[in-house]
XYZ file of C-alpha atoms in Angstrom:
760
model
C 108.247 86.298 110.892
C 107.981 84.676 107.857
C 105.427 82.543 108.902
C 103.482 85.900 108.932
C 105.137 86.908 105.469
C 103.421 83.739 103.572
C 99.850 84.714 105.166
C 99.662 88.228 104.396
C 101.082 88.107 101.186
C 98.549 85.574 100.201
C 95.946 87.804 101.842
C 97.005 90.658 99.219
C 97.382 88.809 96.444
C 93.695 87.251 96.586
C 92.320 90.849 97.266
C 94.259 91.981 94.026
C 93.000 89.058 92.076
C 89.362 89.848 93.308
C 89.447 93.571 92.196
C 91.315 93.568 89.094
C 90.144 90.148 87.836
C 87.352 88.071 89.868
C 83.553 89.303 89.105
C 81.948 90.608 92.755
C 79.823 87.542 91.913
C 82.926 84.957 92.157
C 84.736 86.403 95.316
C 83.145 84.541 97.915
C 82.915 81.088 95.998
C 86.834 81.415 95.436
C 87.446 81.697 99.148
C 85.351 79.244 100.305
C 87.088 76.968 97.781
C 90.853 78.282 99.170
C 89.550 77.596 102.475
C 88.753 74.031 101.164
C 92.058 73.677 99.634
C 93.882 74.266 103.021
C 91.861 71.485 104.271
C 93.208 69.418 102.170
C 96.502 70.176 102.658
C 96.220 68.532 105.543
C 97.019 65.573 103.528
C 100.441 66.540 102.004
C 104.332 65.819 103.918
C 104.807 67.735 106.769
C 107.431 69.988 105.444
C 104.809 71.611 102.650
C 101.983 71.478 104.868
C 102.266 74.173 106.976
C 102.964 76.625 104.114
C 100.437 75.217 101.502
C 98.044 75.849 104.835
C 99.420 79.455 105.387
C 99.210 80.239 101.478
C 95.310 78.733 101.445
C 94.377 80.306 104.763
C 95.960 83.895 103.637
C 93.853 83.528 99.907
C 90.510 82.250 101.331
C 90.979 85.698 103.777
C 91.678 87.542 101.134
C 89.120 86.286 99.087
C 86.379 86.627 101.542
C 87.371 90.143 102.854
C 86.849 91.220 99.833
C 83.815 89.784 98.923
C 82.014 91.108 102.177
C 83.243 94.520 102.219
C 82.049 94.777 98.151
C 78.517 93.285 99.840
C 78.481 95.222 102.843
C 80.187 98.799 102.146
C 80.522 99.338 98.458
C 77.104 98.252 97.381
C 74.688 99.764 99.861
C 76.519 102.825 99.038
C 75.903 101.879 95.542
C 72.301 101.306 96.281
C 71.713 105.249 96.810
C 73.153 106.737 93.581
C 70.798 107.468 90.631
C 67.474 107.723 92.598
C 65.416 110.691 93.872
C 66.946 111.424 97.339
C 65.929 113.864 100.018
C 68.144 116.364 101.512
C 70.960 114.877 103.390
C 72.375 115.860 106.457
C 76.417 115.628 105.986
C 79.781 116.087 108.057
C 82.671 117.809 106.586
C 85.574 115.692 106.333
C 88.444 118.083 105.117
C 89.021 121.590 104.229
C 86.953 122.133 100.307
C 89.401 122.227 97.374
C 88.511 124.835 94.981
C 87.151 123.857 91.313
C 86.397 125.606 88.005
C 82.810 125.854 88.955
C 83.202 126.110 92.936
C 84.631 123.857 95.491
C 84.953 120.135 95.930
C 85.021 118.483 99.184
C 84.720 114.802 100.888
C 81.976 114.386 103.105
C 80.222 111.616 105.388
C 76.598 111.022 105.351
C 74.372 111.082 108.113
C 75.902 109.257 111.051
C 77.146 106.440 108.930
C 80.089 105.776 107.373
C 79.467 106.143 103.662
C 81.670 108.932 102.124
C 80.893 111.310 99.353
C 82.919 113.438 97.430
C 80.676 116.497 96.855
C 81.045 119.149 94.099
C 79.028 122.780 94.948
C 79.230 126.798 94.441
C 81.866 128.678 95.747
C 79.643 129.207 99.059
C 80.646 125.558 100.242
C 84.390 127.172 100.601
C 84.039 128.615 103.942
C 83.019 124.921 105.159
C 85.762 123.483 107.671
C 86.284 119.722 108.997
C 83.648 118.709 111.399
C 80.964 121.520 110.109
C 77.304 119.630 109.697
C 75.641 121.083 106.620
C 72.431 120.137 105.241
C 71.309 120.084 101.213
C 69.832 118.296 98.756
C 72.442 116.365 96.509
C 72.210 114.042 93.457
C 74.434 110.966 94.234
C 76.576 108.482 91.314
C 78.734 106.025 91.304
C 82.407 107.311 91.576
C 83.971 104.413 89.448
C 82.364 105.581 86.480
C 83.240 109.320 85.631
C 83.387 110.992 81.794
C 82.249 107.738 79.722
C 84.871 105.430 81.666
C 85.438 103.526 84.226
C 87.928 105.218 86.551
C 89.526 103.756 90.188
C 90.599 106.833 91.768
C 87.910 107.480 94.128
C 87.110 104.087 95.238
C 90.133 103.622 95.505
C 90.761 106.131 98.659
C 87.355 104.229 99.965
C 84.785 106.883 98.278
C 82.101 105.356 96.595
C 79.624 108.226 95.511
C 79.957 111.555 93.586
C 77.567 113.837 95.001
C 76.417 117.153 93.262
C 74.382 120.111 95.156
C 71.398 120.481 93.647
C 70.924 123.386 96.179
C 73.980 125.218 97.858
C 74.469 123.207 101.108
C 73.500 125.280 104.425
C 75.510 125.232 107.977
C 73.736 124.076 110.451
C 76.561 123.248 112.976
C 79.582 124.037 114.125
C 82.034 122.256 116.565
C 82.717 124.954 119.170
C 86.179 123.015 119.559
C 87.728 120.693 116.949
C 87.251 117.349 117.298
C 90.968 115.704 117.513
C 90.091 113.137 114.862
C 90.033 116.833 112.511
C 93.411 118.028 114.305
C 95.667 116.639 111.302
C 93.434 118.545 108.544
C 93.602 121.979 110.726
C 97.295 120.964 110.957
C 97.838 120.708 107.393
C 95.590 123.949 106.500
C 97.669 125.908 108.805
C 100.877 125.059 107.250
C 99.890 125.328 104.080
C 98.502 129.100 105.038
C 102.263 129.826 106.659
C 103.758 128.196 103.563
C 101.917 130.734 101.873
C 102.935 134.071 103.870
C 106.613 132.864 103.824
C 107.587 131.593 100.690
C 107.655 133.296 96.915
C 104.589 132.499 94.917
C 106.997 131.055 92.190
C 108.097 127.966 94.723
C 104.969 128.286 97.428
C 102.954 125.571 95.781
C 106.133 123.454 95.339
C 107.154 123.676 99.207
C 103.579 122.785 100.107
C 103.346 119.448 97.640
C 106.245 118.647 99.102
C 105.581 118.883 102.859
C 101.803 118.169 102.671
C 101.457 116.000 99.379
C 98.457 118.618 97.769
C 99.535 119.188 94.772
C 96.626 121.665 94.167
C 98.846 124.851 94.523
C 101.441 123.747 92.114
C 102.177 126.261 89.118
C 100.263 125.535 85.831
C 102.406 122.675 84.052
C 104.582 122.050 86.938
C 103.482 118.551 88.421
C 103.501 117.321 84.347
C 106.612 118.549 84.355
C 108.048 116.404 87.879
C 106.579 113.642 85.850
C 108.241 114.058 82.364
C 111.139 114.415 84.384
C 111.010 110.939 86.385
C 110.432 112.701 90.125
C 106.870 113.164 90.800
C 107.162 110.638 93.529
C 109.016 113.644 95.456
C 105.300 115.371 95.733
C 103.523 112.260 97.118
C 104.553 112.451 100.490
C 105.814 108.507 100.842
C 108.862 107.035 102.104
C 111.371 109.209 101.373
C 109.963 112.421 103.158
C 108.872 110.084 106.233
C 112.947 109.090 106.050
C 113.879 112.617 106.121
C 111.245 113.383 109.308
C 112.517 109.950 111.089
C 116.255 111.175 110.826
C 115.489 114.793 112.061
C 113.560 113.358 114.928
C 116.566 110.656 115.761
C 119.094 114.241 115.285
C 116.571 116.147 118.054
C 116.329 113.406 120.264
C 119.565 111.929 120.392
C 119.806 108.010 121.367
C 116.755 106.149 120.539
C 115.231 104.227 123.587
C 111.528 103.271 123.917
C 110.373 106.740 124.584
C 111.793 108.731 121.722
C 110.895 105.499 119.517
C 107.137 105.846 120.612
C 107.236 109.635 120.137
C 109.004 109.244 116.314
C 106.280 106.663 115.462
C 103.612 109.209 117.056
C 104.901 112.143 115.271
C 105.595 110.072 112.028
C 101.568 108.932 112.206
C 100.566 112.651 112.603
C 102.405 113.660 109.754
C 101.074 111.016 107.569
C 97.413 111.973 108.553
C 98.525 115.358 108.093
C 99.196 114.720 104.222
C 95.749 112.865 104.220
C 96.521 108.935 105.500
C 97.415 108.411 101.192
C 98.265 104.740 100.657
C 101.821 105.659 100.420
C 101.656 108.032 103.115
C 100.675 105.059 105.287
C 102.643 102.606 103.670
C 106.040 104.603 104.689
C 104.508 105.460 108.250
C 104.127 101.898 109.081
C 107.548 100.693 107.361
C 109.447 103.189 109.149
C 107.257 101.959 112.667
C 108.657 98.735 112.228
C 112.332 98.950 112.662
C 111.922 101.148 115.511
C 109.673 98.851 117.403
C 111.546 95.690 116.585
C 114.429 95.916 118.871
C 112.207 97.566 121.509
C 110.156 94.286 121.533
C 113.213 91.798 121.053
C 111.898 91.118 117.613
C 114.222 91.089 114.342
C 113.208 93.147 111.498
C 112.268 91.384 108.694
C 111.722 93.799 105.851
C 109.773 91.016 103.630
C 107.264 90.060 106.391
C 106.809 94.076 107.311
C 106.292 94.981 103.629
C 103.881 92.405 103.321
C 102.175 92.704 106.272
C 101.933 96.868 105.910
C 100.050 95.784 102.461
C 97.586 93.585 103.914
C 96.574 95.995 106.736
C 96.237 98.823 103.977
C 93.867 96.148 102.261
C 92.367 95.179 104.842
C 91.048 98.817 106.081
C 89.642 99.290 102.041
C 90.122 96.464 99.675
C 89.863 98.685 96.960
C 93.079 100.376 97.804
C 94.672 97.906 95.504
C 93.310 100.211 92.593
C 95.722 102.828 93.845
C 98.119 103.711 91.722
C 100.037 105.354 94.452
C 100.025 102.642 96.225
C 101.596 100.240 93.510
C 104.027 102.747 92.960
C 104.923 102.976 96.575
C 105.489 99.337 97.467
C 107.029 98.719 94.121
C 109.467 101.067 94.759
C 110.376 99.798 98.405
C 110.477 96.131 96.924
C 113.140 97.411 94.350
C 115.078 99.034 96.991
C 115.394 96.341 99.798
C 116.125 93.626 96.607
C 118.282 95.550 94.157
C 119.741 98.497 95.659
C 122.043 96.827 98.539
C 123.693 94.631 96.161
C 123.993 96.786 93.418
C 125.561 99.636 95.904
C 128.062 97.113 97.350
C 129.255 96.109 93.547
C 129.576 99.419 92.344
C 131.719 100.364 95.730
C 134.370 97.665 95.080
C 134.573 99.179 91.449
C 134.899 102.804 93.050
C 138.401 104.607 93.065
C 139.176 104.425 96.825
C 139.312 108.038 97.357
C 136.976 107.593 100.359
C 140.397 106.651 102.347
C 142.083 109.764 101.781
C 141.590 112.085 104.748
C 139.197 114.461 104.311
C 138.760 113.569 100.442
C 135.904 115.312 99.529
C 135.822 114.078 95.818
C 135.475 110.579 97.334
C 132.660 111.549 99.579
C 130.439 112.793 96.488
C 131.615 109.939 94.056
C 129.885 107.516 96.859
C 127.158 109.639 97.349
C 126.207 109.836 93.762
C 126.821 105.701 93.496
C 124.635 105.273 96.244
C 121.854 107.570 94.960
C 122.330 105.895 91.623
C 122.120 102.581 93.325
C 118.500 104.005 94.946
C 117.124 105.398 92.192
C 117.709 102.369 90.206
C 116.347 99.931 92.495
C 113.201 101.596 92.538
C 112.878 102.374 88.863
C 113.115 98.951 88.112
C 110.101 98.071 90.012
C 107.818 101.234 89.151
C 108.556 101.937 85.571
C 106.674 98.917 83.975
C 103.635 99.876 86.372
C 104.051 103.628 85.269
C 104.108 102.055 81.729
C 101.021 100.232 82.452
C 99.149 103.544 83.777
C 100.807 106.116 81.746
C 101.868 104.717 78.718
C 105.428 106.482 78.885
C 108.357 106.487 80.308
C 111.022 108.971 81.465
C 114.614 108.420 80.005
C 115.726 111.270 82.409
C 114.604 109.947 85.631
C 117.880 108.944 86.834
C 120.094 111.951 86.089
C 116.911 114.203 87.297
C 117.080 112.346 90.556
C 120.649 112.331 91.131
C 120.770 116.007 90.789
C 117.795 116.982 92.914
C 117.737 114.414 95.464
C 119.965 116.140 97.716
C 118.035 119.218 97.144
C 114.622 117.831 98.251
C 115.840 116.683 101.704
C 116.999 120.550 102.143
C 113.538 121.874 100.745
C 111.901 119.393 102.706
C 113.325 120.085 106.514
C 113.842 123.369 106.034
C 110.565 124.006 104.499
C 109.112 122.248 106.937
C 110.675 123.710 109.936
C 110.068 127.377 108.374
C 106.144 126.510 108.030
C 105.904 125.358 111.943
C 108.002 128.674 113.102
C 106.014 130.696 111.255
C 102.974 129.665 113.647
C 104.664 131.638 116.466
C 107.805 133.580 115.267
C 107.284 134.847 111.277
C 110.921 136.885 111.845
C 112.521 133.775 112.009
C 110.467 131.540 109.672
C 111.200 134.095 106.879
C 114.946 133.896 107.071
C 114.883 129.925 107.236
C 112.111 130.182 104.310
C 114.161 132.476 102.319
C 117.196 130.223 102.543
C 115.541 127.249 101.431
C 114.152 128.787 98.961
C 117.204 128.547 96.667
C 117.642 124.591 96.500
C 113.818 124.825 95.987
C 114.509 126.602 92.742
C 117.607 124.733 91.961
C 115.003 121.741 92.002
C 112.255 123.403 89.874
C 115.092 124.524 87.425
C 116.462 121.349 86.920
C 112.655 120.019 86.153
C 111.969 122.405 84.022
C 114.895 121.986 81.754
C 114.834 118.576 81.280
C 111.131 118.140 80.807
C 111.915 120.364 77.719
C 114.200 117.838 76.519
C 113.029 116.436 73.548
C 112.287 112.501 74.095
C 112.646 113.323 78.181
C 109.843 111.010 77.927
C 109.250 108.425 75.395
C 105.530 107.363 74.735
C 105.250 103.109 74.454
C 102.423 102.962 71.816
C 105.309 102.891 69.176
C 106.010 99.370 68.799
C 109.739 100.471 68.028
C 109.993 102.031 71.761
C 107.994 99.133 73.337
C 110.527 96.697 71.713
C 113.476 98.827 73.077
C 111.472 98.793 76.399
C 111.482 95.027 76.367
C 115.115 94.618 75.539
C 116.441 97.107 78.078
C 114.587 95.037 80.936
C 115.983 91.983 79.941
C 119.382 93.453 79.706
C 118.773 95.095 83.291
C 117.909 91.539 84.442
C 120.806 89.833 83.068
C 123.051 92.450 84.721
C 121.437 91.894 87.969
C 120.716 88.106 87.956
C 122.724 85.994 85.370
C 125.871 83.902 87.062
C 127.875 85.152 84.341
C 127.138 89.132 84.919
C 127.322 91.660 82.238
C 129.687 94.541 82.411
C 128.188 97.910 82.801
C 129.956 98.979 79.343
C 128.413 96.129 77.577
C 124.812 96.837 78.717
C 125.408 100.872 77.757
C 126.895 99.908 74.393
C 123.885 97.586 74.345
C 121.288 100.330 75.426
C 122.056 103.390 73.595
C 122.433 102.243 70.091
C 119.209 100.557 70.469
C 117.457 103.544 72.197
C 118.539 105.636 68.808
C 117.612 103.094 66.446
C 114.173 102.949 68.155
C 113.645 106.453 68.364
C 114.938 106.751 64.427
C 112.532 104.270 63.328
C 109.529 105.768 65.252
C 109.933 109.460 63.765
C 111.105 108.187 60.800
C 108.098 108.290 58.568
C 107.412 111.529 59.861
C 110.826 113.076 59.423
C 110.926 111.822 56.076
C 107.023 112.306 54.770
C 105.834 115.538 52.806
C 103.670 116.391 55.623
C 101.913 114.457 58.752
C 98.446 115.620 60.090
C 97.533 115.013 63.521
C 93.878 115.017 65.156
C 95.098 114.702 68.675
C 93.371 112.540 71.588
C 92.161 115.656 73.463
C 88.471 114.383 74.676
C 85.834 116.683 73.786
C 87.813 119.490 72.210
C 90.011 120.124 69.511
C 93.893 119.989 68.515
C 95.299 119.693 65.043
C 98.873 119.669 64.555
C 100.380 119.699 60.808
C 104.736 118.841 60.448
C 106.479 119.237 57.775
C 110.025 118.794 57.390
C 110.665 120.030 61.002
C 108.634 122.530 61.244
C 105.150 122.430 62.732
C 102.006 124.333 63.233
C 98.859 123.639 65.706
C 95.415 124.401 65.194
C 93.477 124.821 68.785
C 94.941 123.701 71.823
C 91.320 122.914 73.767
C 89.502 119.853 75.093
C 88.298 117.985 78.128
C 90.705 115.011 78.269
C 92.407 113.277 81.437
C 95.229 115.117 80.383
C 95.651 118.904 79.739
C 95.563 119.640 76.003
C 98.449 121.548 76.345
C 100.403 118.402 77.238
C 99.274 115.889 74.824
C 100.125 118.694 71.935
C 103.595 119.016 73.572
C 104.153 115.253 74.326
C 103.301 114.315 70.553
C 105.705 117.368 69.366
C 108.319 116.675 71.800
C 108.140 112.696 70.969
C 108.974 113.372 67.238
C 112.196 115.582 68.677
C 111.224 118.485 68.290
C 109.808 121.480 71.052
C 108.903 124.558 68.896
C 105.999 125.472 66.725
C 106.033 127.734 64.097
C 102.779 128.957 64.867
C 100.012 128.310 66.950
C 96.181 129.015 65.268
C 93.396 129.664 67.641
C 90.132 129.457 65.486
C 87.919 130.662 67.879
C 87.768 131.765 71.593
C 85.855 128.691 73.570
C 87.715 126.493 75.739
C 87.523 123.373 73.996
C 89.891 125.142 71.590
C 92.103 127.205 73.888
C 91.934 125.473 77.223
C 95.587 123.979 76.907
C 97.422 127.193 75.389
C 98.434 127.984 79.190
C 100.454 124.788 79.509
C 101.479 124.438 76.136
C 103.375 127.856 76.186
C 105.430 126.719 79.329
C 106.292 123.794 77.415
C 106.975 124.493 73.983
C 108.495 127.737 72.150
C 105.717 129.301 70.384
C 106.860 131.833 67.487
C 103.512 133.013 66.347
C 100.167 132.864 67.633
C 96.939 133.830 65.166
C 93.412 134.225 66.113
C 90.732 136.279 64.818
C 90.086 139.617 66.026
C 86.672 139.695 67.148
C 85.276 140.313 70.640
C 87.734 142.636 72.214
C 85.990 142.416 75.884
C 86.292 138.041 75.395
C 87.712 137.106 79.148
C 89.876 134.060 76.616
C 90.870 136.188 74.391
C 92.271 138.553 76.936
C 94.139 135.593 78.872
C 95.562 134.287 75.685
C 96.892 137.719 74.770
C 98.107 138.117 78.194
C 99.843 134.379 77.823
C 101.367 135.461 74.698
C 102.907 138.724 76.047
C 104.241 136.702 79.218
C 106.260 134.203 76.869
C 107.264 136.405 74.410
C 105.234 135.131 71.452
C 104.350 137.443 68.653
C 100.432 137.611 67.602
C 98.375 138.045 64.574
C 94.591 138.926 65.137
C 92.835 138.506 61.937
C 89.832 140.149 60.183
C 91.103 139.108 56.711
C 92.613 136.184 55.007
C 96.029 135.205 55.666
C 98.781 132.785 54.252
C 101.864 131.176 55.816
C 104.152 128.218 54.559
C 105.915 126.094 56.820
C 108.134 123.177 55.107
C 106.874 121.550 52.120
C 103.080 122.760 53.144
C 101.253 126.360 52.855
C 98.441 127.112 55.071
C 95.624 129.723 53.981
C 93.925 131.303 56.698
C 90.185 132.596 55.975
C 88.707 135.599 57.790
C 85.901 135.194 59.955
C 82.636 134.582 57.891
C 80.034 134.649 60.501
C 78.320 136.959 63.198
C 77.009 136.268 66.925
C 78.338 133.722 68.727
C 82.433 132.839 68.814
C 81.958 129.479 66.371
C 80.472 131.416 63.549
C 83.077 134.415 64.147
C 85.991 131.625 63.737
C 88.842 131.153 61.710
C 88.593 128.368 58.976
C 92.319 126.860 57.862
C 92.976 125.023 54.479
C 96.519 122.995 54.192
C 97.946 122.371 51.215
C 100.873 120.170 50.334
C 101.410 119.371 46.626
C 97.333 118.468 45.829
C 96.755 116.845 49.290
C 94.488 119.094 50.957
C 93.215 119.109 54.226
C 90.285 121.710 55.711
C 89.617 122.707 58.987
C 86.084 124.500 59.876
C 86.253 124.878 63.459
C 83.069 124.940 64.988
C 81.314 127.116 62.275
C 77.594 125.999 61.427
C 76.015 125.443 58.013
C 75.035 128.845 57.391
C 78.736 129.801 57.802
C 79.985 126.845 55.792
C 77.609 127.979 52.804
C 79.521 131.382 52.796
C 83.031 130.091 53.135
C 82.315 127.502 50.258
C 80.534 130.862 48.280
C 83.644 133.163 48.610
C 86.330 130.954 49.364
C 87.914 128.888 46.373
C 88.244 125.567 48.067
C 89.304 122.604 46.283
C 88.659 119.143 46.397
C 90.242 117.871 49.477
C 91.735 114.781 50.856
C 91.092 114.920 54.209
C 87.868 116.972 56.498
C 88.759 117.746 60.379
C 84.973 117.537 60.282
C 83.127 120.526 61.923
C 82.118 121.417 65.630
C 83.039 118.172 66.590
C 80.190 116.066 64.339
C 77.078 118.543 65.305
C 73.834 117.670 63.384
C 74.263 121.546 62.749
C 78.073 121.509 60.645
C 79.528 119.448 57.969
C 76.593 120.327 55.559
C 75.874 118.626 52.487
C 76.743 122.032 50.941
C 80.314 121.399 52.084
C 80.396 117.977 51.254
C 79.374 118.407 47.862
C 81.752 121.508 47.332
C 85.304 119.433 49.033
C 84.164 116.088 48.377
C 86.309 114.796 51.210
C 87.818 111.671 50.877
C 88.537 110.588 54.779
C 87.187 112.460 57.638
C 88.625 112.468 61.259
C 86.164 114.019 64.211
C 87.730 115.162 67.215
C 85.389 114.150 70.234
C 85.020 112.718 73.537
C 82.352 112.123 76.508
C 80.217 114.710 75.958
C 76.296 115.610 76.755
C 75.707 117.067 73.912
C 75.259 113.677 71.613
C 78.478 114.527 69.622
C 79.150 113.130 67.036
C 75.351 113.434 66.123
C 74.006 110.617 63.832
C 72.985 112.991 61.199
C 76.135 114.187 60.742
C 77.618 110.556 60.409
C 74.786 109.774 57.641
C 75.715 113.091 55.589
C 79.216 111.513 55.746
C 78.792 108.420 54.773
C 76.336 109.297 52.176
C 79.512 111.226 50.681
C 82.117 108.382 50.737
C 84.271 109.669 53.476
C 86.495 107.058 55.623
C 85.433 107.948 59.178
C 88.061 108.398 61.978
C 87.251 108.824 65.535
C 89.291 110.449 68.519
C 87.162 109.315 71.037
C 87.244 105.243 69.454
C 90.566 105.367 67.672
C 92.571 108.076 69.990
C 95.228 110.326 68.130
C 94.352 109.751 64.472
C 97.825 109.881 62.318
C 97.816 110.686 58.836
C 101.283 110.739 57.069
C 101.604 111.792 53.241
C 104.982 110.795 51.892
C 104.290 111.963 48.315
C 101.745 113.971 46.485
C 99.241 110.831 46.164
C 100.258 108.605 48.925
C 99.111 108.657 52.590
C 99.712 106.405 55.527
């Protein structure tokens, strides 16, 4: 069996190297070189010959397979992109997902195998898997989006994005559902059953738990799962498959050949129902191996099984190597296999023998906690570095959150799945079961929301101090697990807790001791500027088009300072690139006051913001005249709307002052309104200008720059089709002698004013 392990491990390593490091042109030559190395291995001594040959064969196969796949599958798909295309006949592969502009759905072009993620209008929501549709679409590569290289689509075998040039039309709907689409229809019916049975506040969570579809989760709940360290529970993986297999074993009794085959079929159908994600397929494969091994008179070998499953997934699609869920899934299983069992055994020996007492509940609970913690730490040891690499943050509350919720997750999954299935035929009985399973679901959501709102629940690793602590923590963990002279747990705790506190303090010390911190947050093409002074904070605008919700970006930054409260949220005007993160921000942060212009009463964005303020108990001030607020050592002057017409011209502007240091924010006002601001308001010379309208050529006029003479200018912008920041604006700023900072190039730009005359 270990021969297969060596072969498949080398194959997978070659695929990862091809996807992440080697240019496509070098894949095939690397494969031939490895094959040559395999021939040369025949010259080695007999003991090493076989292993070297297996490694060389696996590497050669991996490099060659990835190169051939890129040439015959990916390259022909990319060849269709960005050229004039006639209308296509397409087959719908799954139910459409609603988007802000209509619908998104996977389709297959013609009768070939090329998959496209199609974006169309709301009429496309009526399509069903198996439908034949027809329409003109514009194709573009899926590995470049919003000006950035992305792996999400190609890791799923989708190499093209399609944008409908006209609404696709239905030309044929199958009379009977084709068998290949049964899982999609089953998932659709399960989701509809959950929506009927469960209250709205938990239906999205139950749907995500049993199908992996996170689109119905309430606003901000998935990011709360991420910060609290248990986002894996809403991505169908080994946890869910193990629950399902355990339920099947309970229903079928003693496991024989027939029941093993039935369990395997149900497990694979469930994986298909969850969209055949890499983590779901990995879990299905890993579940089937131990079921088949005794029936085929073979021994179960975990390393071989894990490497073989990975090789099979990469054989189907080499670019699945770039899937974050695949990497995290396999890393978690590897950690559990290598770490959990010895860790659990060691802790069992240290646990008081309460479990030996007849009917001792305390002993059983203690051992359950010990085993759960061992599983959690085993998985976290391997997945945390990957999470840090991909998401640049680490959840500190993850182990505790897992310990408090995993028991409830198993209850919600099994009872929720049974309730959804019963709801298809027996809605009355299903409603009772759904009512019962709603309580542990609410417990999970309560714990997740409570823990995710804690300061330092998740720490960013962009700080050198926190990154250093992270490396220290890993060094201690490795010493505890693998050193011959193992560290005592008390020594680990005594070392880690003070160093963590020291790293957190060193990270926030300049901000906490400074008179004012100004942070132009990286929210993509949008605006969100945080002012922080002596424990008090004000946020001006909260919108953008970054991959992360702008509300999450602002809340993460504030919580990294140890705070979860805003004295005020000021919205300069009602445009989504300045307001689209408000809902998420209010779900995470306590906001005392919202300030906005008292214009356009019928504006849907204004009405939405007022409704959110009422829902979260925030006071609201709508301004048509100047106002002022103070916080910490700082003072804010808020200037009334000075223009008429569009929302940009009817916006507020803000001047923040601490000592002799001034910061000016003009929102999206144009040069005409800037001249009015200069004429009617007494503006001082300023040290920092938040450049108007993301660097538009129509803002940041010479009149404004001459009047306020800024020393520094920060431009909040991201990927856009407007040409921001414009060359004309950049030239005016340069001519004014400004030191320019750009969030699209530098990320979040923070300025710390320690004293009146100092800025870092």
